Structures are given as C-alpha cells and as structure tokens.
Amino acid sequence: MILCAGESLIDMVPDNGCFRPLAGGSVYNTAIALGRLGEPTAYLWPISRDPFGEVLLRPLAEAAVNTDLCPRTDRLTTLAIVTLVGGEARYSFYDEGSAGRMLRPEDLPALPQDVQAIFAGGISLVPDPCGAAIESLIERDGDRLPVMLDPNIRPFFIDDTDAYRARLSRLIAKADVVKLSGDDLEWLFPAMPPEDAARKVLAQGPRIVLQTGGAAGARAHWRGETVVAPAIRTTVADTIGAGDTFNAGVLASLRRQGILSKVGLASITKDQIATALGLGAKAAAITVSRPGANPPWAHEMSF
C-alpha cells in the first residue's frame, strides 16, 4: 500500500463568473489518482468535520483510498481560490489555523505494516506545525520505506524562504525519488539550466530526480543516462492536477514492476524508469484533457 501524506483542500474554481468548490490539494490529488488506477492507497491528513470535509472524503471513498489514518477535527478546511491564466492554474490560499495546517508531529500515528512507500509534498511542507509533522514522518519511517517527494513549490505561499529551503534540503536528502517541475527547478536554482539544476538535486542524495516540463515531456536523472519521455499530445482543458496524476502513474508503475522498495530503486534499470515515465505521462494526458483535477480510472487506461 502506498501512503500519501499531505494537504487536502477545496479548490474554488472559476465557473461562469462564480466559483465552484472542488476537492483538491497536491498530495490529495495523487492519492485519488492512485486509487482510481486501482493501486492500494492510504491517505494521511486531518479532515475537518465541516461540510467541505465531507466533500473531501467522498472522492477518497469512491477511489477506495483508505482514510483510517486521517484524524477528524473541528478546524476548518483550507480553501484555495483558483484563477486560470492562459490555461495555467494560479492559487491564493486561505489556510491560517486550518484542519491540515495544525497537524503536529506528535499527532502522527504508527504506520500499518502493509505500507510499502510514502509519497509527500505540496504546500504541506511549508508552514508549521504541519511541515514539521511531514518532515518527522519521513525522518521516522524514511530509512525503511522508499519516499517520493514532490515539493510543488508555490513561492507566494512561503513566508520564510531560508527555513523552507533548509527543510527541502533535508527532505531531498532523505527521498528516493524527487519530482520537480521547470518552475520548481527555477526557484531552487535561479538562472541555471533545468538539466543542470536537476543534476544538482540528484547530487543531494535521491536515486532518481524526475524533471517535468508540460508539453516538453519528462526526464529522469539517475546514475545512468538521462531517460526521456515525450508528452502525449492531447487537447488541453487546463493543467490542474496534471503533475499530481503524473506522480501517481510513476508510483503505480514502480509498484507493478515490483521495484517500489529501497532495494528495487537501488537497482532500477533504464527500461524500468522509461516504463514508469510512460505511465505517468499517459495518466497526466488524460487529466489535462478535461477540466479540473480529474484523474483517469483504471478502465480509461490501456495497460
């Protein structure tokens, strides 16, 4: 079972001059995508008892994602106001004192024995106490379980840049797989070519660094020759949830290939990486072809 630990929220998406509430959040979207792909998935993040909390729980249940590790709380659900600029999503967050924001390291449960990997990232890494909680989870369990990290950096959400950079450095060093968009790499290493920036991240400790670039496709930097996977051409409705779905496809492929483990990732081959990138790209292409974070179900994929 793959554990996704990190934010869920309500995306307030533009709709004919109004805003329509949709369940979202970077890590939440990846959990939904994994569940829809038929992967055994668990989710860890506080869920509010407010009406939006029920909105968040419903898709998890429909995708058969296990929510036993999700504490319920009377704190309110995080809201993200979405604006679309040229088809690209931009966000403003209402997060102070929210259900997820107040997750503390001491709130972390022991993980069930059937958890075989951890996925984390998104805005849950930024503020405390929740950022410290996710870091504590990876510090506690990351030596025995493989970790995939997608920071999905939102610069306008970061108040203390130095503290966040320090946390990211610690987390990257603990992670086995790190996924970074072109924007992420630009933020981490301004004015550095993306390929060089990705290699610089790889030198910090991960086995694999995945570099995504939308229509430019994805690249995997590892101990061998860079693996390149072209984007699958499709008509783009918007890009909400594209990277999150890509993450799910990669994780699903690694698990199906029997290499989602510390040992498996240490001995991974070029062909295995290419297979994982291919499934990630295919799942992401379906997501971008329809509005909102709406990942594909297993029956929509040709495996």
PDB file of N, CA, C and O in Angstrom, residues 61-129:
ATOM      1  N   ALA A  61     -13.324   7.869  -0.824  1.00  0.00           N
ATOM      2  CA  ALA A  61     -14.094   6.633  -0.689  1.00  0.00           C
ATOM      3  C   ALA A  61     -14.393   6.021  -2.054  1.00  0.00           C
ATOM      4  O   ALA A  61     -14.272   4.804  -2.240  1.00  0.00           O
ATOM      5  N   GLU A  62     -14.769   6.859  -3.016  1.00  0.00           N
ATOM      6  CA  GLU A  62     -15.083   6.357  -4.358  1.00  0.00           C
ATOM      7  C   GLU A  62     -13.868   5.708  -5.010  1.00  0.00           C
ATOM      8  O   GLU A  62     -14.007   4.765  -5.793  1.00  0.00           O
ATOM      9  N   ALA A  63     -12.665   6.216  -4.700  1.00  0.00           N
ATOM     10  CA  ALA A  63     -11.439   5.666  -5.263  1.00  0.00           C
ATOM     11  C   ALA A  63     -10.852   4.552  -4.395  1.00  0.00           C
ATOM     12  O   ALA A  63      -9.755   4.059  -4.686  1.00  0.00           O
ATOM     13  N   ALA A  64     -11.566   4.168  -3.342  1.00  0.00           N
ATOM     14  CA  ALA A  64     -11.146   3.086  -2.437  1.00  0.00           C
ATOM     15  C   ALA A  64      -9.838   3.407  -1.715  1.00  0.00           C
ATOM     16  O   ALA A  64      -9.046   2.512  -1.417  1.00  0.00           O
ATOM     17  N   VAL A  65      -9.612   4.699  -1.435  1.00  0.00           N
ATOM     18  CA  VAL A  65      -8.441   5.107  -0.664  1.00  0.00           C
ATOM     19  C   VAL A  65      -8.741   4.944   0.821  1.00  0.00           C
ATOM     20  O   VAL A  65      -9.765   5.425   1.309  1.00  0.00           O
ATOM     21  N   ASN A  66      -7.857   4.290   1.535  1.00  0.00           N
ATOM     22  CA  ASN A  66      -8.024   4.063   2.971  1.00  0.00           C
ATOM     23  C   ASN A  66      -7.780   5.362   3.735  1.00  0.00           C
ATOM     24  O   ASN A  66      -6.724   5.986   3.593  1.00  0.00           O
ATOM     25  N   THR A  67      -8.738   5.772   4.549  1.00  0.00           N
ATOM     26  CA  THR A  67      -8.611   7.023   5.320  1.00  0.00           C
ATOM     27  C   THR A  67      -8.564   6.765   6.830  1.00  0.00           C
ATOM     28  O   THR A  67      -8.808   7.671   7.613  1.00  0.00           O
ATOM     29  N   ASP A  68      -8.224   5.548   7.222  1.00  0.00           N
ATOM     30  CA  ASP A  68      -8.188   5.216   8.649  1.00  0.00           C
ATOM     31  C   ASP A  68      -7.187   6.071   9.416  1.00  0.00           C
ATOM     32  O   ASP A  68      -7.338   6.281  10.631  1.00  0.00           O
ATOM     33  N   LEU A  69      -6.145   6.581   8.734  1.00  0.00           N
ATOM     34  CA  LEU A  69      -5.111   7.375   9.404  1.00  0.00           C
ATOM     35  C   LEU A  69      -5.448   8.863   9.466  1.00  0.00           C
ATOM     36  O   LEU A  69      -4.669   9.644   9.999  1.00  0.00           O
ATOM     37  N   CYS A  70      -6.602   9.252   8.918  1.00  0.00           N
ATOM     38  CA  CYS A  70      -6.984  10.674   8.875  1.00  0.00           C
ATOM     39  C   CYS A  70      -7.730  11.076  10.150  1.00  0.00           C
ATOM     40  O   CYS A  70      -8.875  10.657  10.352  1.00  0.00           O
ATOM     41  N   PRO A  71      -7.125  11.902  11.017  1.00  0.00           N
ATOM     42  CA  PRO A  71      -7.870  12.375  12.193  1.00  0.00           C
ATOM     43  C   PRO A  71      -8.950  13.372  11.781  1.00  0.00           C
ATOM     44  O   PRO A  71      -8.752  14.149  10.849  1.00  0.00           O
ATOM     45  N   ARG A  72     -10.089  13.345  12.454  1.00  0.00           N
ATOM     46  CA  ARG A  72     -11.145  14.335  12.217  1.00  0.00           C
ATOM     47  C   ARG A  72     -10.990  15.476  13.224  1.00  0.00           C
ATOM     48  O   ARG A  72     -10.589  15.263  14.371  1.00  0.00           O
ATOM     49  N   THR A  73     -11.323  16.679  12.790  1.00  0.00           N
ATOM     50  CA  THR A  73     -11.125  17.864  13.621  1.00  0.00           C
ATOM     51  C   THR A  73     -12.219  18.885  13.336  1.00  0.00           C
ATOM     52  O   THR A  73     -12.835  18.870  12.271  1.00  0.00           O
ATOM     53  N   ASP A  74     -12.454  19.769  14.323  1.00  0.00           N
ATOM     54  CA  ASP A  74     -13.434  20.842  14.132  1.00  0.00           C
ATOM     55  C   ASP A  74     -12.824  22.061  13.449  1.00  0.00           C
ATOM     56  O   ASP A  74     -13.544  23.019  13.135  1.00  0.00           O
ATOM     57  N   ARG A  75     -11.522  22.063  13.223  1.00  0.00           N
ATOM     58  CA  ARG A  75     -10.910  23.169  12.498  1.00  0.00           C
ATOM     59  C   ARG A  75     -11.403  23.171  11.048  1.00  0.00           C
ATOM     60  O   ARG A  75     -11.806  22.139  10.514  1.00  0.00           O
ATOM     61  N   LEU A  76     -11.352  24.330  10.394  1.00  0.00           N
ATOM     62  CA  LEU A  76     -11.939  24.469   9.065  1.00  0.00           C
ATOM     63  C   LEU A  76     -11.018  23.944   7.967  1.00  0.00           C
ATOM     64  O   LEU A  76      -9.794  23.869   8.130  1.00  0.00           O
ATOM     65  N   THR A  77     -11.616  23.600   6.848  1.00  0.00           N
ATOM     66  CA  THR A  77     -10.890  23.120   5.679  1.00  0.00           C
ATOM     67  C   THR A  77     -10.175  24.277   4.970  1.00  0.00           C
ATOM     68  O   THR A  77     -10.719  25.376   4.855  1.00  0.00           O
ATOM     69  N   THR A  78      -8.965  24.028   4.501  1.00  0.00           N
ATOM     70  CA  THR A  78      -8.233  25.014   3.701  1.00  0.00           C
ATOM     71  C   THR A  78      -8.968  25.276   2.384  1.00  0.00           C
ATOM     72  O   THR A  78      -9.466  24.359   1.739  1.00  0.00           O
ATOM     73  N   LEU A  79      -9.010  26.553   1.980  1.00  0.00           N
ATOM     74  CA  LEU A  79      -9.590  26.938   0.694  1.00  0.00           C
ATOM     75  C   LEU A  79      -8.490  27.515  -0.201  1.00  0.00           C
ATOM     76  O   LEU A  79      -7.614  28.234   0.269  1.00  0.00           O
ATOM     77  N   ALA A  80      -8.559  27.181  -1.488  1.00  0.00           N
ATOM     78  CA  ALA A  80      -7.640  27.739  -2.477  1.00  0.00           C
ATOM     79  C   ALA A  80      -8.461  28.365  -3.598  1.00  0.00           C
ATOM     80  O   ALA A  80      -9.247  27.677  -4.250  1.00  0.00           O
ATOM     81  N   ILE A  81      -8.314  29.655  -3.781  1.00  0.00           N
ATOM     82  CA  ILE A  81      -9.011  30.349  -4.860  1.00  0.00           C
ATOM     83  C   ILE A  81      -8.173  30.216  -6.131  1.00  0.00           C
ATOM     84  O   ILE A  81      -7.009  30.624  -6.167  1.00  0.00           O
ATOM     85  N   VAL A  82      -8.748  29.617  -7.164  1.00  0.00           N
ATOM     86  CA  VAL A  82      -8.026  29.316  -8.393  1.00  0.00           C
ATOM     87  C   VAL A  82      -8.355  30.349  -9.462  1.00  0.00           C
ATOM     88  O   VAL A  82      -9.524  30.685  -9.672  1.00  0.00           O
ATOM     89  N   THR A  83      -7.328  30.851 -10.133  1.00  0.00           N
ATOM     90  CA  THR A  83      -7.523  31.652 -11.333  1.00  0.00           C
ATOM     91  C   THR A  83      -6.739  30.985 -12.457  1.00  0.00           C
ATOM     92  O   THR A  83      -5.693  30.354 -12.222  1.00  0.00           O
ATOM     93  N   LEU A  84      -7.252  31.079 -13.659  1.00  0.00           N
ATOM     94  CA  LEU A  84      -6.610  30.457 -14.808  1.00  0.00           C
ATOM     95  C   LEU A  84      -6.037  31.547 -15.706  1.00  0.00           C
ATOM     96  O   LEU A  84      -6.749  32.441 -16.148  1.00  0.00           O
ATOM     97  N   VAL A  85      -4.733  31.444 -15.959  1.00  0.00           N
ATOM     98  CA  VAL A  85      -4.037  32.409 -16.814  1.00  0.00           C
ATOM     99  C   VAL A  85      -3.435  31.632 -17.976  1.00  0.00           C
ATOM    100  O   VAL A  85      -2.470  30.890 -17.799  1.00  0.00           O
ATOM    101  N   GLY A  86      -4.052  31.782 -19.149  1.00  0.00           N
ATOM    102  CA  GLY A  86      -3.585  31.027 -20.310  1.00  0.00           C
ATOM    103  C   GLY A  86      -3.679  29.536 -20.115  1.00  0.00           C
ATOM    104  O   GLY A  86      -2.840  28.777 -20.628  1.00  0.00           O
ATOM    105  N   GLY A  87      -4.682  29.095 -19.371  1.00  0.00           N
ATOM    106  CA  GLY A  87      -4.847  27.671 -19.107  1.00  0.00           C
ATOM    107  C   GLY A  87      -4.060  27.160 -17.930  1.00  0.00           C
ATOM    108  O   GLY A  87      -4.248  26.023 -17.482  1.00  0.00           O
ATOM    109  N   GLU A  88      -3.144  27.988 -17.392  1.00  0.00           N
ATOM    110  CA  GLU A  88      -2.341  27.597 -16.236  1.00  0.00           C
ATOM    111  C   GLU A  88      -3.041  28.024 -14.949  1.00  0.00           C
ATOM    112  O   GLU A  88      -3.563  29.142 -14.862  1.00  0.00           O
ATOM    113  N   ALA A  89      -3.026  27.146 -13.955  1.00  0.00           N
ATOM    114  CA  ALA A  89      -3.696  27.429 -12.686  1.00  0.00           C
ATOM    115  C   ALA A  89      -2.803  28.264 -11.771  1.00  0.00           C
ATOM    116  O   ALA A  89      -1.606  27.996 -11.641  1.00  0.00           O
ATOM    117  N   ARG A  90      -3.389  29.275 -11.139  1.00  0.00           N
ATOM    118  CA  ARG A  90      -2.723  30.072 -10.107  1.00  0.00           C
ATOM    119  C   ARG A  90      -3.614  30.054  -8.874  1.00  0.00           C
ATOM    120  O   ARG A  90      -4.844  30.017  -8.978  1.00  0.00           O
ATOM    121  N   TYR A  91      -3.005  30.108  -7.669  1.00  0.00           N
ATOM    122  CA  TYR A  91      -3.752  29.857  -6.444  1.00  0.00           C
ATOM    123  C   TYR A  91      -3.529  30.946  -5.398  1.00  0.00           C
ATOM    124  O   TYR A  91      -2.427  31.477  -5.258  1.00  0.00           O
ATOM    125  N   SER A  92      -4.582  31.229  -4.617  1.00  0.00           N
ATOM    126  CA  SER A  92      -4.494  32.032  -3.393  1.00  0.00           C
ATOM    127  C   SER A  92      -5.090  31.190  -2.270  1.00  0.00           C
ATOM    128  O   SER A  92      -6.189  30.644  -2.425  1.00  0.00           O
ATOM    129  N   PHE A  93      -4.381  31.089  -1.141  1.00  0.00           N
ATOM    130  CA  PHE A  93      -4.779  30.148  -0.099  1.00  0.00           C
ATOM    131  C   PHE A  93      -5.351  30.844   1.139  1.00  0.00           C
ATOM    132  O   PHE A  93      -4.845  31.879   1.565  1.00  0.00           O
ATOM    133  N   TYR A  94      -6.370  30.216   1.705  1.00  0.00           N
ATOM    134  CA  TYR A  94      -6.947  30.600   2.999  1.00  0.00           C
ATOM    135  C   TYR A  94      -6.685  29.431   3.936  1.00  0.00           C
ATOM    136  O   TYR A  94      -7.404  28.433   3.930  1.00  0.00           O
ATOM    137  N   ASP A  95      -5.624  29.572   4.759  1.00  0.00           N
ATOM    138  CA  ASP A  95      -5.081  28.390   5.429  1.00  0.00           C
ATOM    139  C   ASP A  95      -4.787  28.569   6.914  1.00  0.00           C
ATOM    140  O   ASP A  95      -4.505  27.596   7.610  1.00  0.00           O
ATOM    141  N   GLU A  96      -4.819  29.786   7.442  1.00  0.00           N
ATOM    142  CA  GLU A  96      -4.431  30.011   8.837  1.00  0.00           C
ATOM    143  C   GLU A  96      -5.331  29.205   9.789  1.00  0.00           C
ATOM    144  O   GLU A  96      -6.558  29.296   9.726  1.00  0.00           O
ATOM    145  N   GLY A  97      -4.692  28.404  10.662  1.00  0.00           N
ATOM    146  CA  GLY A  97      -5.434  27.650  11.671  1.00  0.00           C
ATOM    147  C   GLY A  97      -6.331  26.568  11.116  1.00  0.00           C
ATOM    148  O   GLY A  97      -7.237  26.088  11.801  1.00  0.00           O
ATOM    149  N   SER A  98      -6.098  26.151   9.890  1.00  0.00           N
ATOM    150  CA  SER A  98      -6.970  25.167   9.248  1.00  0.00           C
ATOM    151  C   SER A  98      -6.714  23.763   9.776  1.00  0.00           C
ATOM    152  O   SER A  98      -5.749  23.505  10.502  1.00  0.00           O
ATOM    153  N   ALA A  99      -7.580  22.846   9.375  1.00  0.00           N
ATOM    154  CA  ALA A  99      -7.505  21.453   9.845  1.00  0.00           C
ATOM    155  C   ALA A  99      -6.129  20.859   9.574  1.00  0.00           C
ATOM    156  O   ALA A  99      -5.481  20.299  10.470  1.00  0.00           O
ATOM    157  N   GLY A 100      -5.668  20.970   8.338  1.00  0.00           N
ATOM    158  CA  GLY A 100      -4.388  20.375   7.994  1.00  0.00           C
ATOM    159  C   GLY A 100      -3.209  21.144   8.537  1.00  0.00           C
ATOM    160  O   GLY A 100      -2.221  20.547   8.978  1.00  0.00           O
ATOM    161  N   ARG A 101      -3.296  22.459   8.493  1.00  0.00           N
ATOM    162  CA  ARG A 101      -2.186  23.307   8.935  1.00  0.00           C
ATOM    163  C   ARG A 101      -1.746  22.969  10.360  1.00  0.00           C
ATOM    164  O   ARG A 101      -0.566  23.053  10.707  1.00  0.00           O
ATOM    165  N   MET A 102      -2.684  22.559  11.195  1.00  0.00           N
ATOM    166  CA  MET A 102      -2.378  22.357  12.612  1.00  0.00           C
ATOM    167  C   MET A 102      -1.978  20.917  12.963  1.00  0.00           C
ATOM    168  O   MET A 102      -1.887  20.563  14.132  1.00  0.00           O
ATOM    169  N   LEU A 103      -1.739  20.076  11.947  1.00  0.00           N
ATOM    170  CA  LEU A 103      -1.192  18.740  12.220  1.00  0.00           C
ATOM    171  C   LEU A 103       0.181  18.882  12.868  1.00  0.00           C
ATOM    172  O   LEU A 103       1.051  19.592  12.366  1.00  0.00           O
ATOM    173  N   ARG A 104       0.381  18.181  13.994  1.00  0.00           N
ATOM    174  CA  ARG A 104       1.630  18.277  14.742  1.00  0.00           C
ATOM    175  C   ARG A 104       2.398  16.960  14.665  1.00  0.00           C
ATOM    176  O   ARG A 104       1.802  15.900  14.473  1.00  0.00           O
ATOM    177  N   PRO A 105       3.716  16.999  14.842  1.00  0.00           N
ATOM    178  CA  PRO A 105       4.487  15.751  14.824  1.00  0.00           C
ATOM    179  C   PRO A 105       3.974  14.715  15.814  1.00  0.00           C
ATOM    180  O   PRO A 105       3.953  13.514  15.511  1.00  0.00           O
ATOM    181  N   GLU A 106       3.528  15.185  16.977  1.00  0.00           N
ATOM    182  CA  GLU A 106       3.039  14.232  17.990  1.00  0.00           C
ATOM    183  C   GLU A 106       1.697  13.603  17.611  1.00  0.00           C
ATOM    184  O   GLU A 106       1.251  12.645  18.256  1.00  0.00           O
ATOM    185  N   ASP A 107       1.041  14.127  16.571  1.00  0.00           N
ATOM    186  CA  ASP A 107      -0.227  13.560  16.115  1.00  0.00           C
ATOM    187  C   ASP A 107      -0.032  12.386  15.164  1.00  0.00           C
ATOM    188  O   ASP A 107      -1.003  11.687  14.833  1.00  0.00           O
ATOM    189  N   LEU A 108       1.192  12.156  14.721  1.00  0.00           N
ATOM    190  CA  LEU A 108       1.430  11.128  13.721  1.00  0.00           C
ATOM    191  C   LEU A 108       1.167   9.732  14.282  1.00  0.00           C
ATOM    192  O   LEU A 108       1.691   9.371  15.338  1.00  0.00           O
ATOM    193  N   PRO A 109       0.386   8.926  13.571  1.00  0.00           N
ATOM    194  CA  PRO A 109       0.147   7.554  14.019  1.00  0.00           C
ATOM    195  C   PRO A 109       1.279   6.630  13.572  1.00  0.00           C
ATOM    196  O   PRO A 109       2.051   6.956  12.657  1.00  0.00           O
ATOM    197  N   ALA A 110       1.368   5.481  14.205  1.00  0.00           N
ATOM    198  CA  ALA A 110       2.256   4.433  13.704  1.00  0.00           C
ATOM    199  C   ALA A 110       1.688   3.928  12.384  1.00  0.00           C
ATOM    200  O   ALA A 110       0.470   3.815  12.219  1.00  0.00           O
ATOM    201  N   LEU A 111       2.561   3.634  11.441  1.00  0.00           N
ATOM    202  CA  LEU A 111       2.092   3.199  10.130  1.00  0.00           C
ATOM    203  C   LEU A 111       1.804   1.699  10.115  1.00  0.00           C
ATOM    204  O   LEU A 111       2.560   0.911  10.702  1.00  0.00           O
ATOM    205  N   PRO A 112       0.742   1.293   9.453  1.00  0.00           N
ATOM    206  CA  PRO A 112       0.442  -0.139   9.327  1.00  0.00           C
ATOM    207  C   PRO A 112       1.572  -0.873   8.608  1.00  0.00           C
ATOM    208  O   PRO A 112       2.303  -0.289   7.800  1.00  0.00           O
ATOM    209  N   GLN A 113       1.671  -2.166   8.852  1.00  0.00           N
ATOM    210  CA  GLN A 113       2.746  -2.963   8.276  1.00  0.00           C
ATOM    211  C   GLN A 113       2.653  -3.056   6.758  1.00  0.00           C
ATOM    212  O   GLN A 113       3.651  -3.299   6.082  1.00  0.00           O
ATOM    213  N   ASP A 114       1.446  -2.891   6.207  1.00  0.00           N
ATOM    214  CA  ASP A 114       1.305  -3.055   4.761  1.00  0.00           C
ATOM    215  C   ASP A 114       1.635  -1.797   3.969  1.00  0.00           C
ATOM    216  O   ASP A 114       1.514  -1.789   2.744  1.00  0.00           O
ATOM    217  N   VAL A 115       2.051  -0.726   4.648  1.00  0.00           N
ATOM    218  CA  VAL A 115       2.530   0.455   3.927  1.00  0.00           C
ATOM    219  C   VAL A 115       3.909   0.140   3.355  1.00  0.00           C
ATOM    220  O   VAL A 115       4.820  -0.252   4.084  1.00  0.00           O
ATOM    221  N   GLN A 116       4.056   0.305   2.024  1.00  0.00           N
ATOM    222  CA  GLN A 116       5.325  -0.043   1.389  1.00  0.00           C
ATOM    223  C   GLN A 116       6.070   1.152   0.821  1.00  0.00           C
ATOM    224  O   GLN A 116       7.223   1.023   0.393  1.00  0.00           O
ATOM    225  N   ALA A 117       5.439   2.329   0.816  1.00  0.00           N
ATOM    226  CA  ALA A 117       6.109   3.534   0.323  1.00  0.00           C
ATOM    227  C   ALA A 117       5.355   4.754   0.817  1.00  0.00           C
ATOM    228  O   ALA A 117       4.162   4.684   1.137  1.00  0.00           O
ATOM    229  N   ILE A 118       6.061   5.894   0.859  1.00  0.00           N
ATOM    230  CA  ILE A 118       5.468   7.166   1.288  1.00  0.00           C
ATOM    231  C   ILE A 118       5.601   8.169   0.150  1.00  0.00           C
ATOM    232  O   ILE A 118       6.678   8.316  -0.451  1.00  0.00           O
ATOM    233  N   PHE A 119       4.500   8.848  -0.138  1.00  0.00           N
ATOM    234  CA  PHE A 119       4.535   9.985  -1.055  1.00  0.00           C
ATOM    235  C   PHE A 119       4.172  11.232  -0.259  1.00  0.00           C
ATOM    236  O   PHE A 119       3.192  11.236   0.500  1.00  0.00           O
ATOM    237  N   ALA A 120       4.940  12.311  -0.417  1.00  0.00           N
ATOM    238  CA  ALA A 120       4.667  13.550   0.316  1.00  0.00           C
ATOM    239  C   ALA A 120       5.066  14.739  -0.544  1.00  0.00           C
ATOM    240  O   ALA A 120       5.788  14.604  -1.537  1.00  0.00           O
ATOM    241  N   GLY A 121       4.600  15.928  -0.140  1.00  0.00           N
ATOM    242  CA  GLY A 121       4.979  17.126  -0.866  1.00  0.00           C
ATOM    243  C   GLY A 121       3.957  18.231  -0.733  1.00  0.00           C
ATOM    244  O   GLY A 121       3.177  18.275   0.219  1.00  0.00           O
ATOM    245  N   GLY A 122       3.959  19.131  -1.727  1.00  0.00           N
ATOM    246  CA  GLY A 122       2.979  20.205  -1.774  1.00  0.00           C
ATOM    247  C   GLY A 122       3.173  21.248  -0.695  1.00  0.00           C
ATOM    248  O   GLY A 122       4.208  21.351  -0.036  1.00  0.00           O
ATOM    249  N   ILE A 123       2.114  22.049  -0.496  1.00  0.00           N
ATOM    250  CA  ILE A 123       2.190  23.138   0.475  1.00  0.00           C
ATOM    251  C   ILE A 123       2.229  22.620   1.911  1.00  0.00           C
ATOM    252  O   ILE A 123       2.548  23.378   2.831  1.00  0.00           O
ATOM    253  N   SER A 124       1.942  21.338   2.110  1.00  0.00           N
ATOM    254  CA  SER A 124       2.012  20.778   3.464  1.00  0.00           C
ATOM    255  C   SER A 124       3.429  20.811   4.016  1.00  0.00           C
ATOM    256  O   SER A 124       3.630  20.688   5.231  1.00  0.00           O
ATOM    257  N   LEU A 125       4.428  20.991   3.151  1.00  0.00           N
ATOM    258  CA  LEU A 125       5.822  21.040   3.610  1.00  0.00           C
ATOM    259  C   LEU A 125       6.229  22.413   4.121  1.00  0.00           C
ATOM    260  O   LEU A 125       7.273  22.558   4.746  1.00  0.00           O
ATOM    261  N   VAL A 126       5.400  23.431   3.854  1.00  0.00           N
ATOM    262  CA  VAL A 126       5.854  24.808   4.076  1.00  0.00           C
ATOM    263  C   VAL A 126       5.655  25.293   5.510  1.00  0.00           C
ATOM    264  O   VAL A 126       6.637  25.601   6.207  1.00  0.00           O
ATOM    265  N   PRO A 127       4.407  25.434   5.986  1.00  0.00           N
ATOM    266  CA  PRO A 127       4.214  26.053   7.308  1.00  0.00           C
ATOM    267  C   PRO A 127       4.326  25.026   8.427  1.00  0.00           C
ATOM    268  O   PRO A 127       4.225  23.813   8.208  1.00  0.00           O
ATOM    269  N   ASP A 128       4.525  25.528   9.617  1.00  0.00           N
ATOM    270  CA  ASP A 128       4.481  24.675  10.807  1.00  0.00           C
ATOM    271  C   ASP A 128       3.164  24.925  11.542  1.00  0.00           C
ATOM    272  O   ASP A 128       2.569  26.001  11.398  1.00  0.00           O
ATOM    273  N   PRO A 129       2.647  23.926  12.262  1.00  0.00           N
ATOM    274  CA  PRO A 129       3.336  22.674  12.582  1.00  0.00           C
ATOM    275  C   PRO A 129       3.254  21.573  11.526  1.00  0.00           C
ATOM    276  O   PRO A 129       3.962  20.577  11.625  1.00  0.00           O
TER     277      PRO A 129
END
